Coordinates of C-alpha atoms in Angstrom, one line a residue:
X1 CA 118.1 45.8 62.9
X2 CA 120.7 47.0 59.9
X3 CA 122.7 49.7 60.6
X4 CA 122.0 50.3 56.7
X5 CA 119.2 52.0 54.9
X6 CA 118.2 51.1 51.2
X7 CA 118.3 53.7 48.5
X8 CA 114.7 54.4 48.6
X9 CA 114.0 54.6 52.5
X10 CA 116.8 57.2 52.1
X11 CA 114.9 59.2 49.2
X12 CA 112.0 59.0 50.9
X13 CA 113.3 60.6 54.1
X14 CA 115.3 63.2 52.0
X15 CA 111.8 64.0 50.6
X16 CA 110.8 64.8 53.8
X17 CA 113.6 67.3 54.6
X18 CA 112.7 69.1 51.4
X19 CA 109.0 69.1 52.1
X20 CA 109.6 70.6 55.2
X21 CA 111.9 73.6 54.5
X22 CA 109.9 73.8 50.7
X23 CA 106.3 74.7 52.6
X24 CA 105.2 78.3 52.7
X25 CA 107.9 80.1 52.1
X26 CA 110.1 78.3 50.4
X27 CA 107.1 77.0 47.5
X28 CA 106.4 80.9 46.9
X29 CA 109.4 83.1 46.8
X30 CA 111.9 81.4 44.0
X31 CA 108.9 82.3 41.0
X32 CA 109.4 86.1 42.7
X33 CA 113.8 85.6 42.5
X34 CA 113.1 84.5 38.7
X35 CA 110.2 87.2 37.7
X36 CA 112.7 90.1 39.4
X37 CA 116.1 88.8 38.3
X38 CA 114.7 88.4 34.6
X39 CA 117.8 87.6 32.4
X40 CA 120.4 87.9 35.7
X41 CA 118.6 84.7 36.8
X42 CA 121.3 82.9 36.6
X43 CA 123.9 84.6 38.8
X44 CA 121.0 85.2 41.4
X45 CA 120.5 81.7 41.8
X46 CA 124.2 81.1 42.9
X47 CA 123.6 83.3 45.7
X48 CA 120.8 81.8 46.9
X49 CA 122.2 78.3 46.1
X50 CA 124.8 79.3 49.2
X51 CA 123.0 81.1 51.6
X52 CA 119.5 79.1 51.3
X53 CA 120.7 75.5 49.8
X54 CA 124.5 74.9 50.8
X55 CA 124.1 76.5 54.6
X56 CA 120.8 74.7 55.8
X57 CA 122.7 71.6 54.8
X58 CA 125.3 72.4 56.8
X59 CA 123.2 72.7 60.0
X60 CA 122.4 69.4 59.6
X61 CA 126.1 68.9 59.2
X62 CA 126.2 70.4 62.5
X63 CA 123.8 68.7 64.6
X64 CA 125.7 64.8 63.1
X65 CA 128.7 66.5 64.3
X66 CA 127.5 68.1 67.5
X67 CA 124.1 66.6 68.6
X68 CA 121.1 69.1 69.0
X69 CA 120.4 72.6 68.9
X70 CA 119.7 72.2 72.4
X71 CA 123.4 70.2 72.9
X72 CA 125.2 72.8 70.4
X73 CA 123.9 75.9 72.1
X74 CA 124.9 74.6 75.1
X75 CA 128.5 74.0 74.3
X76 CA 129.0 77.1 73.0
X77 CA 127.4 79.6 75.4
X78 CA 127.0 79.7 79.2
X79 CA 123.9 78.5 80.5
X80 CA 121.6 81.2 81.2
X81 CA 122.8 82.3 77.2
X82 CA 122.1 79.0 75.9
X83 CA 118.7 78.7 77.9
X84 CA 117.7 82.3 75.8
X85 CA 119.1 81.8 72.8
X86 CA 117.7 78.3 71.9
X87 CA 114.3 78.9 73.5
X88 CA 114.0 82.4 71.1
X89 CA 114.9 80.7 68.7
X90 CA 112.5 77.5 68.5
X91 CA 109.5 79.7 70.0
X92 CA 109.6 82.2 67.3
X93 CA 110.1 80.2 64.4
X94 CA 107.3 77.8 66.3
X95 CA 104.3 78.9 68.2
X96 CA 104.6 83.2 68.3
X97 CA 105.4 83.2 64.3
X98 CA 106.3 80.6 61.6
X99 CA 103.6 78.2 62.7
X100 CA 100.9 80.3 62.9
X101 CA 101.6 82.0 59.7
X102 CA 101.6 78.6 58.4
X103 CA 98.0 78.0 59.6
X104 CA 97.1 81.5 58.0
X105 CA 98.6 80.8 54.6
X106 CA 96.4 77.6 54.9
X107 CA 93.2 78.9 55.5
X108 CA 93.6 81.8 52.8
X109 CA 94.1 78.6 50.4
X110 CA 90.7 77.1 51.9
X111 CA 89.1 80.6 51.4
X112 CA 90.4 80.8 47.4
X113 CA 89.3 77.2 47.3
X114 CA 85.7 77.9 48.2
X115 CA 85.9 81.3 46.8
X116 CA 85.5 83.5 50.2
X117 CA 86.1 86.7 50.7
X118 CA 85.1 86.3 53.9
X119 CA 83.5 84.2 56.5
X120 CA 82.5 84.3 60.0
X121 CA 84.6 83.8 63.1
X122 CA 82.9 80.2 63.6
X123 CA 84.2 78.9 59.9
X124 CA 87.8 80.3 61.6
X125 CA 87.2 78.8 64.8
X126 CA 86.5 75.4 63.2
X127 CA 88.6 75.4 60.6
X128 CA 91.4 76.1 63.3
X129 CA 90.3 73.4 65.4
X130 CA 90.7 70.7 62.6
X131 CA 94.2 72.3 61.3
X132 CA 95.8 72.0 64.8
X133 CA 94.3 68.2 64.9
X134 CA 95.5 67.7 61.6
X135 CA 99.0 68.3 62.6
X136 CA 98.7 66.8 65.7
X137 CA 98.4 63.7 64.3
X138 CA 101.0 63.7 62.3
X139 CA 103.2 64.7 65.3
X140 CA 101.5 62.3 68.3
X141 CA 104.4 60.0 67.7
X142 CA 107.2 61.3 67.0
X143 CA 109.4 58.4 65.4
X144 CA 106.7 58.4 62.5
X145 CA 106.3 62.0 61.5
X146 CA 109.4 61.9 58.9
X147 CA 107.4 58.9 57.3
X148 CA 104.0 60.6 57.6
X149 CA 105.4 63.2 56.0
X150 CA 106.9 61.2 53.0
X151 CA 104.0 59.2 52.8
X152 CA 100.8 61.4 52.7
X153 CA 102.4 65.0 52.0
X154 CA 105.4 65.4 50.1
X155 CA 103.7 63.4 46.5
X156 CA 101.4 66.6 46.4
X157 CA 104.4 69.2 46.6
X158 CA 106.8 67.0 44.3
X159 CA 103.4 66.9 41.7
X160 CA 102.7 70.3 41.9
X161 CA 106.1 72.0 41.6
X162 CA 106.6 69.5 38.2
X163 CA 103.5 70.5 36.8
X164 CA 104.0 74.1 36.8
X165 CA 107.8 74.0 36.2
X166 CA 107.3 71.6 33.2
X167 CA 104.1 73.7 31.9
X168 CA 105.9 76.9 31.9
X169 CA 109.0 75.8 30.3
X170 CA 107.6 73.8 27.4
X171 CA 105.4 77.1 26.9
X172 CA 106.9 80.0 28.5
X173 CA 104.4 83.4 28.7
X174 CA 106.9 85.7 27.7
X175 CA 110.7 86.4 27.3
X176 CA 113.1 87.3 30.5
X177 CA 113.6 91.0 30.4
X178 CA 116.4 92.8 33.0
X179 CA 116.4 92.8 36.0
X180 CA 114.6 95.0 38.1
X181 CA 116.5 95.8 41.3
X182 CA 119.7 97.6 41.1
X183 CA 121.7 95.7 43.9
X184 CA 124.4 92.7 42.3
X185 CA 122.4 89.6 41.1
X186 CA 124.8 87.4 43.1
X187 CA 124.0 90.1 46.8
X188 CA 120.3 89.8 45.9
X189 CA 120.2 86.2 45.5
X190 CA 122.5 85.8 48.7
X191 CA 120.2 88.2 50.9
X192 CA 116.6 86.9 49.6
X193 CA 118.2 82.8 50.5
X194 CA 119.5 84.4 53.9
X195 CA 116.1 85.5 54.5
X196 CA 114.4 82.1 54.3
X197 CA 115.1 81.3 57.7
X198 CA 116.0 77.8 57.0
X199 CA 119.0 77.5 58.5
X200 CA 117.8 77.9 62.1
X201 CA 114.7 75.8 60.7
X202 CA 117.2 73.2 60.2
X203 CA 118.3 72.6 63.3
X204 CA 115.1 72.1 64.6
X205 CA 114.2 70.1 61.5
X206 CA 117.2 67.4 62.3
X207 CA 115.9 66.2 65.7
X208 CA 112.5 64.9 64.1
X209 CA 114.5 63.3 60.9
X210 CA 117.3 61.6 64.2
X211 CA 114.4 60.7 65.7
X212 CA 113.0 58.5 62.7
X213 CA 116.2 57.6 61.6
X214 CA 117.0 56.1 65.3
X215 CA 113.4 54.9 66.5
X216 CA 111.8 53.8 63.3
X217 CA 114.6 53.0 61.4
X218 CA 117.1 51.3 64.2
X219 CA 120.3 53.8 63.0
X220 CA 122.5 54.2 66.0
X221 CA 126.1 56.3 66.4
X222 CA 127.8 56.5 63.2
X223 CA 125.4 55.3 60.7
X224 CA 123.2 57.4 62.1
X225 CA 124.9 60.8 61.5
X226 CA 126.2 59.8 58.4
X227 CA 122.1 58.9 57.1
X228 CA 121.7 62.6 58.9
X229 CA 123.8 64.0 56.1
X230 CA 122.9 62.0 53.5
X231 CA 119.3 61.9 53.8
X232 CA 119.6 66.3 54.4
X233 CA 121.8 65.7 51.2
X234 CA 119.0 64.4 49.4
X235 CA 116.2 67.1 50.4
X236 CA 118.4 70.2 49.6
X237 CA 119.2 68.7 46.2
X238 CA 115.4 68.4 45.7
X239 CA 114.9 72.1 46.9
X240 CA 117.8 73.1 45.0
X241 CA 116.0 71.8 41.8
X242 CA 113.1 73.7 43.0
X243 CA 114.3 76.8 43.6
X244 CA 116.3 76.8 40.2
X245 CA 113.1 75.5 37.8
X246 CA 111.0 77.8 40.0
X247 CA 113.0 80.9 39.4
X248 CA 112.9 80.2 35.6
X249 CA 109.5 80.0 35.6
X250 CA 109.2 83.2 37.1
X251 CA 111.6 84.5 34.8
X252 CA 109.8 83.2 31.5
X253 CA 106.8 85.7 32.8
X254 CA 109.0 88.8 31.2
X255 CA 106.8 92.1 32.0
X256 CA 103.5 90.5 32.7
X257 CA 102.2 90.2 36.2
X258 CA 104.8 92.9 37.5
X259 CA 102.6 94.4 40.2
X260 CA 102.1 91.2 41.9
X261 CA 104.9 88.8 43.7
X262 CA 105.0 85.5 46.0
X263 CA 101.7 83.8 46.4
X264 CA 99.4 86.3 44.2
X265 CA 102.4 85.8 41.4
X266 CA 102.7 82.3 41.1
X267 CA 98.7 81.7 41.7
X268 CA 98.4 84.2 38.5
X269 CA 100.9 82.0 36.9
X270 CA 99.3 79.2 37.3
X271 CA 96.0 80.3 36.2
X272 CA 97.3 81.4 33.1
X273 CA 98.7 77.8 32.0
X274 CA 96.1 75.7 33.3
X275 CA 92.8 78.0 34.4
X276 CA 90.8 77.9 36.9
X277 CA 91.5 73.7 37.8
X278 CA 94.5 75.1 38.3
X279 CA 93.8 77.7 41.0
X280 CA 91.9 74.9 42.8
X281 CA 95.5 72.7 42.5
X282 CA 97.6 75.5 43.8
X283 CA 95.8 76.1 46.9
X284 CA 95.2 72.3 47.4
X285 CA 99.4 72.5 47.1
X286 CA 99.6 75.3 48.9
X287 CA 97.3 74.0 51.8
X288 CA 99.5 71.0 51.7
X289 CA 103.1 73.0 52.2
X290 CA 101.8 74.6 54.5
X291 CA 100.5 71.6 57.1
X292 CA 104.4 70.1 56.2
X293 CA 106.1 73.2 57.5
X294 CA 103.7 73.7 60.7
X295 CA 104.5 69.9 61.3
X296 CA 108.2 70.1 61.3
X297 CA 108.1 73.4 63.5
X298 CA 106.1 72.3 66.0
X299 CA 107.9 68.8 66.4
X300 CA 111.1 70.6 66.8
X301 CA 109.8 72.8 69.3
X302 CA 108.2 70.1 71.1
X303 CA 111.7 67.9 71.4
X304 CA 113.9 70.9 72.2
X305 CA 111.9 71.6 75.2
X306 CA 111.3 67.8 76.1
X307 CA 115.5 67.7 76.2
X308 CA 115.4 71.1 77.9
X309 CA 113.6 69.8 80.7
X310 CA 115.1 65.8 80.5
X311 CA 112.5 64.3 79.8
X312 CA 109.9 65.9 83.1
X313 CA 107.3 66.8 80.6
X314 CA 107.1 64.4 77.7
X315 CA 107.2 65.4 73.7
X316 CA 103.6 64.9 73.8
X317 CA 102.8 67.4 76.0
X318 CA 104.8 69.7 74.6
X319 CA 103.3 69.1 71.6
X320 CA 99.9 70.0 72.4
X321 CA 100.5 73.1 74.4
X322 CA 102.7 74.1 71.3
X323 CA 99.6 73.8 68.8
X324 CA 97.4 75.3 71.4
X325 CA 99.6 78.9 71.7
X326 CA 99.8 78.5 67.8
X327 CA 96.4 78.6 67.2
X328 CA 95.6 81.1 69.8
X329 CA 98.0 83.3 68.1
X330 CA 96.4 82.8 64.8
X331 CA 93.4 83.7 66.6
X332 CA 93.6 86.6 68.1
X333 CA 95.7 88.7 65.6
X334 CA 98.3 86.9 63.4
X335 CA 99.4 90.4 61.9
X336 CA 100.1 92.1 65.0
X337 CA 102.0 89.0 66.6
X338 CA 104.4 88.8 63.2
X339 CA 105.1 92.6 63.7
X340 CA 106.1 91.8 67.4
X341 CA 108.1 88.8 67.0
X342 CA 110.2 89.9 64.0
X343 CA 113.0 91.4 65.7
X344 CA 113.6 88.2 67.5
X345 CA 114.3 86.6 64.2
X346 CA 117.4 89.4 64.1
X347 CA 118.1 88.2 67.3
X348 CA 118.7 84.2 66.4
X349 CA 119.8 84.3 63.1
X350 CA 123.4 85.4 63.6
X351 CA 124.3 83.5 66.1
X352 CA 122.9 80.4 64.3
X353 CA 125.0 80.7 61.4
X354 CA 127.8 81.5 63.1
X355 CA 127.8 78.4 65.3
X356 CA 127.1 76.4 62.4
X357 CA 129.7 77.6 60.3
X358 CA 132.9 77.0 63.2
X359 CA 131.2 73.6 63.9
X360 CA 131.4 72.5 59.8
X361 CA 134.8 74.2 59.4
X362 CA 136.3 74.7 62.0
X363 CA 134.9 72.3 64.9
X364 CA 138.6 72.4 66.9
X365 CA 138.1 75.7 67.5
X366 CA 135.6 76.1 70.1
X367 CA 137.1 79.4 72.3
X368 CA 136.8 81.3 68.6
X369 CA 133.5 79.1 68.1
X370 CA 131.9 80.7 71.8
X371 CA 133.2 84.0 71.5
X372 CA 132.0 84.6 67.7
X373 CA 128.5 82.9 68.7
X374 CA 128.5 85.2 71.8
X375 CA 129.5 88.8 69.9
X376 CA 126.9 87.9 67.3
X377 CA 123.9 87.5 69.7
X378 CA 124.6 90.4 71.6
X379 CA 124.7 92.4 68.0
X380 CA 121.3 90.7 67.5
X381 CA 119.9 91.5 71.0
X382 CA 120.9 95.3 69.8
X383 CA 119.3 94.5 66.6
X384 CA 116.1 93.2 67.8
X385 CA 116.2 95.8 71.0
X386 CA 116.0 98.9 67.8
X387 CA 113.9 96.9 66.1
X388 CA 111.1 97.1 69.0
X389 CA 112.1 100.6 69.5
X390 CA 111.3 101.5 66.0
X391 CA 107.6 99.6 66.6
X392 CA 106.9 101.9 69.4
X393 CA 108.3 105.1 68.0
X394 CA 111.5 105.9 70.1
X395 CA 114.2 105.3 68.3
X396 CA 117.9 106.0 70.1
X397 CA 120.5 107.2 68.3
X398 CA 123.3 104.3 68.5
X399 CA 121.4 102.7 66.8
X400 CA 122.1 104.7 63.5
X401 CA 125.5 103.7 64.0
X402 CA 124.5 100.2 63.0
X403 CA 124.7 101.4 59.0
X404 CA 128.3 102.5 59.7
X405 CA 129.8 98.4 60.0
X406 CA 130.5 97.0 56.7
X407 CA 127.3 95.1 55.9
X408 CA 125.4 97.4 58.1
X409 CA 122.7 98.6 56.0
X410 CA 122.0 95.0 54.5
X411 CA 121.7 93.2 57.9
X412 CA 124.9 92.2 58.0
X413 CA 126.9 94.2 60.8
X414 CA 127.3 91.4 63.0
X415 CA 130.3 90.1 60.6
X416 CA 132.8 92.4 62.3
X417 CA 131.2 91.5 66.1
X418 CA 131.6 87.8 65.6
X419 CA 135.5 88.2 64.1
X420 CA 136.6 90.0 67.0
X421 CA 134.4 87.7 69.3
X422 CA 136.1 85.2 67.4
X423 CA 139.7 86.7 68.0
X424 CA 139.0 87.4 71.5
X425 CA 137.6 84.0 72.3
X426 CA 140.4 82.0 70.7
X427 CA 143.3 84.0 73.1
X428 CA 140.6 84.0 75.7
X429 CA 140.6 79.8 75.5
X430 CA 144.3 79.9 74.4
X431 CA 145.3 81.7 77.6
X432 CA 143.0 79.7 80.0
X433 CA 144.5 76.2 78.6
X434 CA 148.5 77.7 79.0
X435 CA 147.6 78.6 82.8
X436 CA 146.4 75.0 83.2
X437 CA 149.3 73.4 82.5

């Protein structure tokens, strides 16, 4: 086969990188950025065109450069660290949290749809049943999900966001008023992009998008990292788009709907350009972001622990015992299992970005790369370890001393921790390799 793709096998696969990191989340909180940043939209956007656009895509950079997450994680840590951080990190953005909540956000669409305000435990049951076999199918072989994906997902999402976005600029419901937070538009739009998650997403993301870029496709070595790029390229341009049209939507809704945000705000929206046909649409859309996001979670989870084990269970397997946790979870109390599992995401998230950013910028660099990866999961173990002792009710008093790091009170103390990690890592390597010689 080629070791080429044409223009529009490209698109389509780039439309399948956006349709992944645009469901749930990602559809929902841009109209919220717009409605709060009001006139400041502009300067908010750049913030979150860095933290939720420009670092994703360099995950993806990341994994061309350096393989997997499972392959990157073990190059930078030792193994037991490795073995920790990557499997925290694809379980709780896969079967304890994201996945789930995708599920959930689906089935309040189903319930708006039908216009439920509640239904029995059977409708839930069943409802869950086909969900799961819904996304099972798109995931049963995993060469084709990328192209599932394009093919029978991504024209709802694309038609839905340029409906609204085209509806609401031509007639706008109002003027942009001031902002209404008091934090730097730039800082807010920076911390609300960092709080997307999609850079961790991403580098779960990238194995399904290798995977049909190498078995469906017939890309191999080279052209097959640099399609990686490109075709990541292509879906955060599309999501960039998004979140910039989105946020002016949100923007052009002035003082009305200001008790209401994320999926309660843009369903309001929408039913005051186009009525009640358009309720039905934005749950139909909604329904549909959702199932894209579950998809590409649960297929990354699925491959990392396939590679974790080489190959002694297959991808399959994995996949069906991910979708079974998930919709036990969603089951049995979706609420109390987000509350639980949120401090792991304080846990990952550091650590992600930091190994991202050495691999993009600084790859050479690996000593600095381990030791700034290593200091910023043990600030996110602390992290996570005051965040379950908040849950419970005992808190311990280091861990007030977090607020006192620059960045502390915003979630970002574990700047400082990875730059002396990084210092100490660098000699650390430096020294080893002069006693070598």
């Amino acid at each position: 086969m080629s070791n080429r793709l044409n223009f529009l096998v490209a698109a389509a696969i780039g439309g399948s990188v956006f349709a992944m990191h645009f469901g749930g989340s990602c559809m929902l909180w841009p109209v919220t950025w717009g409605q709060q940043s009001g006139t400041d939209v502009f300067t908010a956007y750049l913030g979150i065109l860095i933290s939720a656009i420009i670092f994703p895509w360099l995950a993806y950079l990341a994994v061309a450069r350096e393989g997997t997450l499972y392959k990157i994680a073990g190059r930078s840590f030792n193994r037991s660290l490795a073995l920790i951080f990557g499997g925290l990190t694809v379980i709780v953005l896969g079967p304890l949290f994201a996945i789930p909540r995708m599920s959930a956000a689906s089935w309040d669409a189903i319930c708006q749809i039908l216009g439920l305000q509640s239904a029995p435990f059977a409708a839930v049951l069943i409802f869950t049943l086909a969900y799961y076999a819904a996304v099972y199918w798109f995931l049963f072989q995993r060469s084709r999900v990328i192209d599932k994906i394009a093919r029978y997902l991504l024209p709802v999402l694309i038609l839905t966001v340029v409906a609204v976005v085209t509806r609401s600029l031509i007639s706008p419901l109002a003027e942009p008023v001031s902002r209404v937070y008091a934090a730097h538009p730039f800082s807010y739009g920076f911390l609300n992009g960092y709080q997307t998650m999609d850079l961790p997403a991403a580098l779960m993301f990238a194995t399904l998008v290798i995977a049909g870029l190498s078995e469906s496709h017939g890309l191999h070595g080279k052209a097959l990292n640099h399609y990686l790029i490109i075709t990541a390229g292509i879906g955060f341009i599309l999501l960039a788009g998004s979140h910039f049209t989105q946020m002016l939507v949100g923007a052009s809704t002035g003082e009305l709907f200001t008790d209401i945000s994320y999926a309660k705000l843009y369903a309001a929206i929408i039913l005051e350009l186009w009525g009640s046909v358009g309720g039905v649409i934005f749950n139909i859309a909604l329904l549909f972001a959702a199932l894209t996001s579950a998809v590409g979670l649960a297929g990354g989870t699925a491959a990392y622990f396939e590679e974790a084990t080489a190959g002694k269970l297959p991808y399959r397997a994995f996949a069906l015992a991910v979708l079974a946790l998930s919709a036990l979870v969603s089951l049995v109390g979706l609420e109390e299992i987000i509350r639980l599992t949120a401090p792991i995401l304080d846990m990952v998230y550091p650590p992600s970005i930091v190994l991202v950013l050495f691999i993009a910028f600084v790859p050479a660099l690996r000593g600095a790369r381990s030791g700034a990866a290593v200091a910023a999961f043990l600030w996110g173990l602390l992290e996570g370890f005051c965040g379950y002792t908040a849950i419970i009710g005992a808190g311990f008093d280091f861990c007030s001393l977090r607020s006192f790091l620059p960045g502390g009170e915003a979630g970002f103390g574990w700047l400082l921790m990875a730059l002396a990690g990084a210092l100490i890592g660098h000699f650390w390597e430096k020294q080893k390799l002069e006693s070598a010689v």
